[in-house]
């Protein structure tokens, strides 16, 4: 909009629905969110944690995105070339699971469709939900640079993924091997360790007696998964366990199967645990797998990829693994092999996506060798060049994981994702990994090639997000300008999944950390502190909140209710309070505009002779600018909200605007113009300060105010100005406000409404205070509702009067006929008790040698000044009580 363009009068009430759609369209059309238009400015970059294209955004997304939007809007206004890059994640197993569920409802599977046709269905799903997510971003008011939007499966990012895979492979950091992995029998895919959720379940511990082949007894083992005994290759005992020294090398006849397996010596068996003997099942347990390698044991897989027992399970072939367990235990009991079953509470791994119980399973997969990558990440983190975690305690969480990391299984038996760039030659049997698709075998020239069917773990591609989105591996202008990024804002629950992987891949391929800061926020929980879930039915749809209260109210509530690293409780009443705050801002601005008719931006001049209230509000604004800027830079959004709320609600609306009315309605034109200037200036700067939190209402108000520029989104951020400091005006206003509050409190105690005029006598403590009060008589009369006002150093307290003591003055309210002397004495005695407590508290503090030794001199001086003030007030209250009793 043009500068100072005439705008219609502000409506009586603010309508979020109308304003939000109007201004978001205006911002997008004006390309105010587009980065790269300030070539001489310092860049500032945030890449959005890409939401999965699995469905609608939830309230946790709203928190995450709002915090980022606050930062990017602030930096844009501060003159940075600010880029907030949007995008979405294909989310591999999560999205494929959703589409497969949809197909099952139609009575078909992905295998009925075939790979290509199934992928077409998934792309349709992706397009639908990517559009939904964009609509939700708009409704939240996010200032994203849509011209740079990315998707983890788009062409550029796919090129980056392939470059990283092949480079890792060429360096020997990616390999294909046979290992025990976490297998999801429902999704029929491998999972990494951090995709497994452990749940505490009530299970059983089965004690089994395996007979020795020589007929000389048994050896006892225990297991929670008896069905895996069908794949046992040995029983291990500790080489230092004297109980079994003579049995090492002996054979056991495995029950049910009749297979003969050896008793081996291995330190893995703990002498003190259980019987000291453990069954070894190399194909179904990661620890047993390592023991099996050391002793060259057979690796016998007894179930298929769906969790159904295979031919190696003998009579149980074709049975589900849990059905097999029941039948096998029954059979073992009948044979006298299962001698005891104990109740046993243990942690059982479940698939994060399908919910199925994970099966440790021997499988050929692709892995990233993590130690070299982890070692470098640890070295950098422990130097001055490491990532700054907020709060810093999460650095320990990150380091603990990366110091203990195991090789990362990156292959997934899915169809949706980045297909592994490896080809197998049917003619010569060679495998080739390549950056480009190959049609002829480099070894023998044969065209009998087949690409690996597996796809990559979705975190493999999202781990490249900070640099792949900016054009890497090409040295694009965006990559050179906007990388590394400034801050990553994300939940503490994905430090392992995502944050750590971005760091080690960033270091490996760009030689830089991908972001300077990582701001960790918590989860959004319900009002009772419970995690939101479908089963509890306590989830909150951000669009529902916006529909009911507007985007600004939702944004202000969730952003200012959060503390870095801590969970947030969502309360509807808090959103309502935020909506009321928005209405307060609206009403104050509406009043101001009714008194700024014809006033233009060029008319604003605050460098003229100003009254006490004008100088005070400029001082308070200046303090607020400094504090808000400092707190946003420190990611203290909750404290920022408190500072803004207190300044706007209390200082601006409840005090300054009320004081300003006297000048605005007065006859002195110069005074009126000065107050109009201050009012317009303060409201303009206030809208800018609140804009990152409440973008829509601030734009709507700002466009009505006298202003310069097209949009508040690119209006300069307010800066601290030493020339606006006015400590004397602050002292003066604090006395006036204290005085007014005290008189109103006395009125309330004796039920005298403001409509009833009263007499007020003020006895100042010195001549300077007397002069101050006399200068402000008009305000005192107006806000205390007096019919008669006397100010004098020699005033005496009249009989039958209420008394109030403020710093620098005694107040007497002669309320003949309304005052109950005994009530007044009781009130003063209550005030005396409070003052006694305060004096005693500070005396104890100042008497504490530890406090006095450690506290700064300024703090000690402030405490002494407080005590002197309380003591002065106390002596006056004591004197007044004596007067009333006399």
PDB file of C-alpha atoms in Angstrom, residues 484-594:
ATOM      1  CA  UNK A 484      25.665 -22.376   6.756  1.00  0.00           C
ATOM      2  CA  UNK A 485      22.290 -21.480   8.215  1.00  0.00           C
ATOM      3  CA  UNK A 486      21.903 -19.463  11.411  1.00  0.00           C
ATOM      4  CA  UNK A 487      19.528 -21.455  13.566  1.00  0.00           C
ATOM      5  CA  UNK A 488      17.626 -24.713  13.568  1.00  0.00           C
ATOM      6  CA  UNK A 489      14.411 -24.714  15.599  1.00  0.00           C
ATOM      7  CA  UNK A 490      13.164 -28.187  16.450  1.00  0.00           C
ATOM      8  CA  UNK A 491      11.808 -30.459  19.158  1.00  0.00           C
ATOM      9  CA  UNK A 492      14.177 -32.146  21.585  1.00  0.00           C
ATOM     10  CA  UNK A 493      12.728 -35.524  20.578  1.00  0.00           C
ATOM     11  CA  UNK A 494      14.598 -35.665  17.255  1.00  0.00           C
ATOM     12  CA  UNK A 495      18.154 -34.860  18.311  1.00  0.00           C
ATOM     13  CA  UNK A 496      19.164 -38.402  17.334  1.00  0.00           C
ATOM     14  CA  UNK A 497      16.931 -38.809  14.287  1.00  0.00           C
ATOM     15  CA  UNK A 498      17.786 -35.587  12.552  1.00  0.00           C
ATOM     16  CA  UNK A 499      19.959 -32.990  14.305  1.00  0.00           C
ATOM     17  CA  UNK A 500      22.977 -35.259  14.727  1.00  0.00           C
ATOM     18  CA  UNK A 501      22.748 -36.536  11.145  1.00  0.00           C
ATOM     19  CA  UNK A 502      22.646 -33.033   9.706  1.00  0.00           C
ATOM     20  CA  UNK A 503      25.754 -32.171  11.713  1.00  0.00           C
ATOM     21  CA  UNK A 504      27.925 -35.100  10.653  1.00  0.00           C
ATOM     22  CA  UNK A 505      26.844 -34.988   6.993  1.00  0.00           C
ATOM     23  CA  UNK A 506      27.280 -31.204   6.933  1.00  0.00           C
ATOM     24  CA  UNK A 507      30.822 -31.544   8.276  1.00  0.00           C
ATOM     25  CA  UNK A 508      31.662 -34.341   5.842  1.00  0.00           C
ATOM     26  CA  UNK A 509      30.389 -32.670   2.675  1.00  0.00           C
ATOM     27  CA  UNK A 510      30.584 -28.918   3.299  1.00  0.00           C
ATOM     28  CA  UNK A 511      33.361 -28.839   5.908  1.00  0.00           C
ATOM     29  CA  UNK A 512      31.132 -26.630   8.066  1.00  0.00           C
ATOM     30  CA  UNK A 513      28.522 -27.122  10.766  1.00  0.00           C
ATOM     31  CA  UNK A 514      25.101 -26.695   9.090  1.00  0.00           C
ATOM     32  CA  UNK A 515      23.750 -24.203  11.644  1.00  0.00           C
ATOM     33  CA  UNK A 516      25.243 -22.018  14.347  1.00  0.00           C
ATOM     34  CA  UNK A 517      22.474 -22.498  16.910  1.00  0.00           C
ATOM     35  CA  UNK A 518      19.995 -25.268  17.650  1.00  0.00           C
ATOM     36  CA  UNK A 519      16.960 -24.071  19.601  1.00  0.00           C
ATOM     37  CA  UNK A 520      15.235 -26.959  21.304  1.00  0.00           C
ATOM     38  CA  UNK A 521      11.603 -26.616  22.293  1.00  0.00           C
ATOM     39  CA  UNK A 522       9.451 -29.163  24.061  1.00  0.00           C
ATOM     40  CA  UNK A 523       6.249 -30.955  23.194  1.00  0.00           C
ATOM     41  CA  UNK A 524       2.833 -29.339  23.317  1.00  0.00           C
ATOM     42  CA  UNK A 525       0.834 -31.255  25.907  1.00  0.00           C
ATOM     43  CA  UNK A 526      -2.781 -30.967  26.958  1.00  0.00           C
ATOM     44  CA  UNK A 527      -3.884 -28.867  29.927  1.00  0.00           C
ATOM     45  CA  UNK A 528      -3.253 -31.815  32.276  1.00  0.00           C
ATOM     46  CA  UNK A 529       0.280 -32.323  31.004  1.00  0.00           C
ATOM     47  CA  UNK A 530      -0.526 -35.469  29.002  1.00  0.00           C
ATOM     48  CA  UNK A 531       1.001 -36.158  25.610  1.00  0.00           C
ATOM     49  CA  UNK A 532      -1.508 -35.519  22.850  1.00  0.00           C
ATOM     50  CA  UNK A 533      -2.663 -38.664  21.071  1.00  0.00           C
ATOM     51  CA  UNK A 534      -5.536 -40.061  19.029  1.00  0.00           C
ATOM     52  CA  UNK A 535      -6.305 -42.644  21.693  1.00  0.00           C
ATOM     53  CA  UNK A 536      -6.801 -39.958  24.353  1.00  0.00           C
ATOM     54  CA  UNK A 537      -8.673 -37.711  21.928  1.00  0.00           C
ATOM     55  CA  UNK A 538      -6.850 -34.696  23.376  1.00  0.00           C
ATOM     56  CA  UNK A 539      -5.144 -33.428  20.229  1.00  0.00           C
ATOM     57  CA  UNK A 540      -5.556 -29.817  19.160  1.00  0.00           C
ATOM     58  CA  UNK A 541      -5.970 -28.794  15.523  1.00  0.00           C
ATOM     59  CA  UNK A 542      -4.267 -25.408  14.984  1.00  0.00           C
ATOM     60  CA  UNK A 543      -6.847 -24.548  12.323  1.00  0.00           C
ATOM     61  CA  UNK A 544      -9.597 -24.980  14.910  1.00  0.00           C
ATOM     62  CA  UNK A 545      -7.781 -22.560  17.225  1.00  0.00           C
ATOM     63  CA  UNK A 546      -7.361 -20.068  14.369  1.00  0.00           C
ATOM     64  CA  UNK A 547     -11.001 -20.402  13.355  1.00  0.00           C
ATOM     65  CA  UNK A 548     -12.134 -19.639  16.891  1.00  0.00           C
ATOM     66  CA  UNK A 549      -9.666 -16.981  18.044  1.00  0.00           C
ATOM     67  CA  UNK A 550      -7.525 -15.957  15.073  1.00  0.00           C
ATOM     68  CA  UNK A 551      -3.945 -16.814  14.134  1.00  0.00           C
ATOM     69  CA  UNK A 552      -2.406 -14.000  16.191  1.00  0.00           C
ATOM     70  CA  UNK A 553      -3.971 -15.225  19.439  1.00  0.00           C
ATOM     71  CA  UNK A 554      -2.762 -18.783  18.796  1.00  0.00           C
ATOM     72  CA  UNK A 555       0.733 -17.610  17.862  1.00  0.00           C
ATOM     73  CA  UNK A 556       1.071 -15.351  20.899  1.00  0.00           C
ATOM     74  CA  UNK A 557      -0.164 -18.033  23.290  1.00  0.00           C
ATOM     75  CA  UNK A 558       2.053 -20.896  22.111  1.00  0.00           C
ATOM     76  CA  UNK A 559       5.185 -18.811  21.537  1.00  0.00           C
ATOM     77  CA  UNK A 560       5.119 -16.824  24.763  1.00  0.00           C
ATOM     78  CA  UNK A 561       3.969 -19.815  26.791  1.00  0.00           C
ATOM     79  CA  UNK A 562       7.113 -21.722  25.869  1.00  0.00           C
ATOM     80  CA  UNK A 563      10.508 -21.914  27.533  1.00  0.00           C
ATOM     81  CA  UNK A 564      13.469 -23.356  25.599  1.00  0.00           C
ATOM     82  CA  UNK A 565      13.656 -27.112  26.126  1.00  0.00           C
ATOM     83  CA  UNK A 566      10.472 -27.317  28.216  1.00  0.00           C
ATOM     84  CA  UNK A 567       7.096 -28.802  27.338  1.00  0.00           C
ATOM     85  CA  UNK A 568       4.144 -26.462  26.919  1.00  0.00           C
ATOM     86  CA  UNK A 569       0.637 -27.059  28.218  1.00  0.00           C
ATOM     87  CA  UNK A 570      -2.060 -25.967  25.817  1.00  0.00           C
ATOM     88  CA  UNK A 571      -4.911 -24.172  27.548  1.00  0.00           C
ATOM     89  CA  UNK A 572      -7.870 -22.698  25.702  1.00  0.00           C
ATOM     90  CA  UNK A 573      -8.265 -19.998  28.350  1.00  0.00           C
ATOM     91  CA  UNK A 574      -4.716 -18.830  27.582  1.00  0.00           C
ATOM     92  CA  UNK A 575      -5.632 -18.454  23.907  1.00  0.00           C
ATOM     93  CA  UNK A 576      -8.660 -16.457  24.962  1.00  0.00           C
ATOM     94  CA  UNK A 577      -6.413 -14.201  27.057  1.00  0.00           C
ATOM     95  CA  UNK A 578      -4.173 -13.689  24.025  1.00  0.00           C
ATOM     96  CA  UNK A 579      -7.264 -12.785  21.966  1.00  0.00           C
ATOM     97  CA  UNK A 580      -8.239 -10.275  24.673  1.00  0.00           C
ATOM     98  CA  UNK A 581      -4.725  -8.832  24.479  1.00  0.00           C
ATOM     99  CA  UNK A 582      -5.131  -8.385  20.719  1.00  0.00           C
ATOM    100  CA  UNK A 583      -8.448  -6.632  21.331  1.00  0.00           C
ATOM    101  CA  UNK A 584      -6.777  -4.345  23.887  1.00  0.00           C
ATOM    102  CA  UNK A 585      -4.191  -3.325  21.282  1.00  0.00           C
ATOM    103  CA  UNK A 586      -6.967  -2.795  18.733  1.00  0.00           C
ATOM    104  CA  UNK A 587      -9.067  -0.611  21.022  1.00  0.00           C
ATOM    105  CA  UNK A 588      -6.093   1.498  22.088  1.00  0.00           C
ATOM    106  CA  UNK A 589      -5.084   2.035  18.472  1.00  0.00           C
ATOM    107  CA  UNK A 590      -8.647   2.859  17.498  1.00  0.00           C
ATOM    108  CA  UNK A 591      -8.835   5.530  20.209  1.00  0.00           C
ATOM    109  CA  UNK A 592      -5.526   6.985  19.057  1.00  0.00           C
ATOM    110  CA  UNK A 593      -6.614   7.160  15.423  1.00  0.00           C
ATOM    111  CA  UNK A 594      -9.762   9.019  16.366  1.00  0.00           C
TER     112      UNK A 594
END
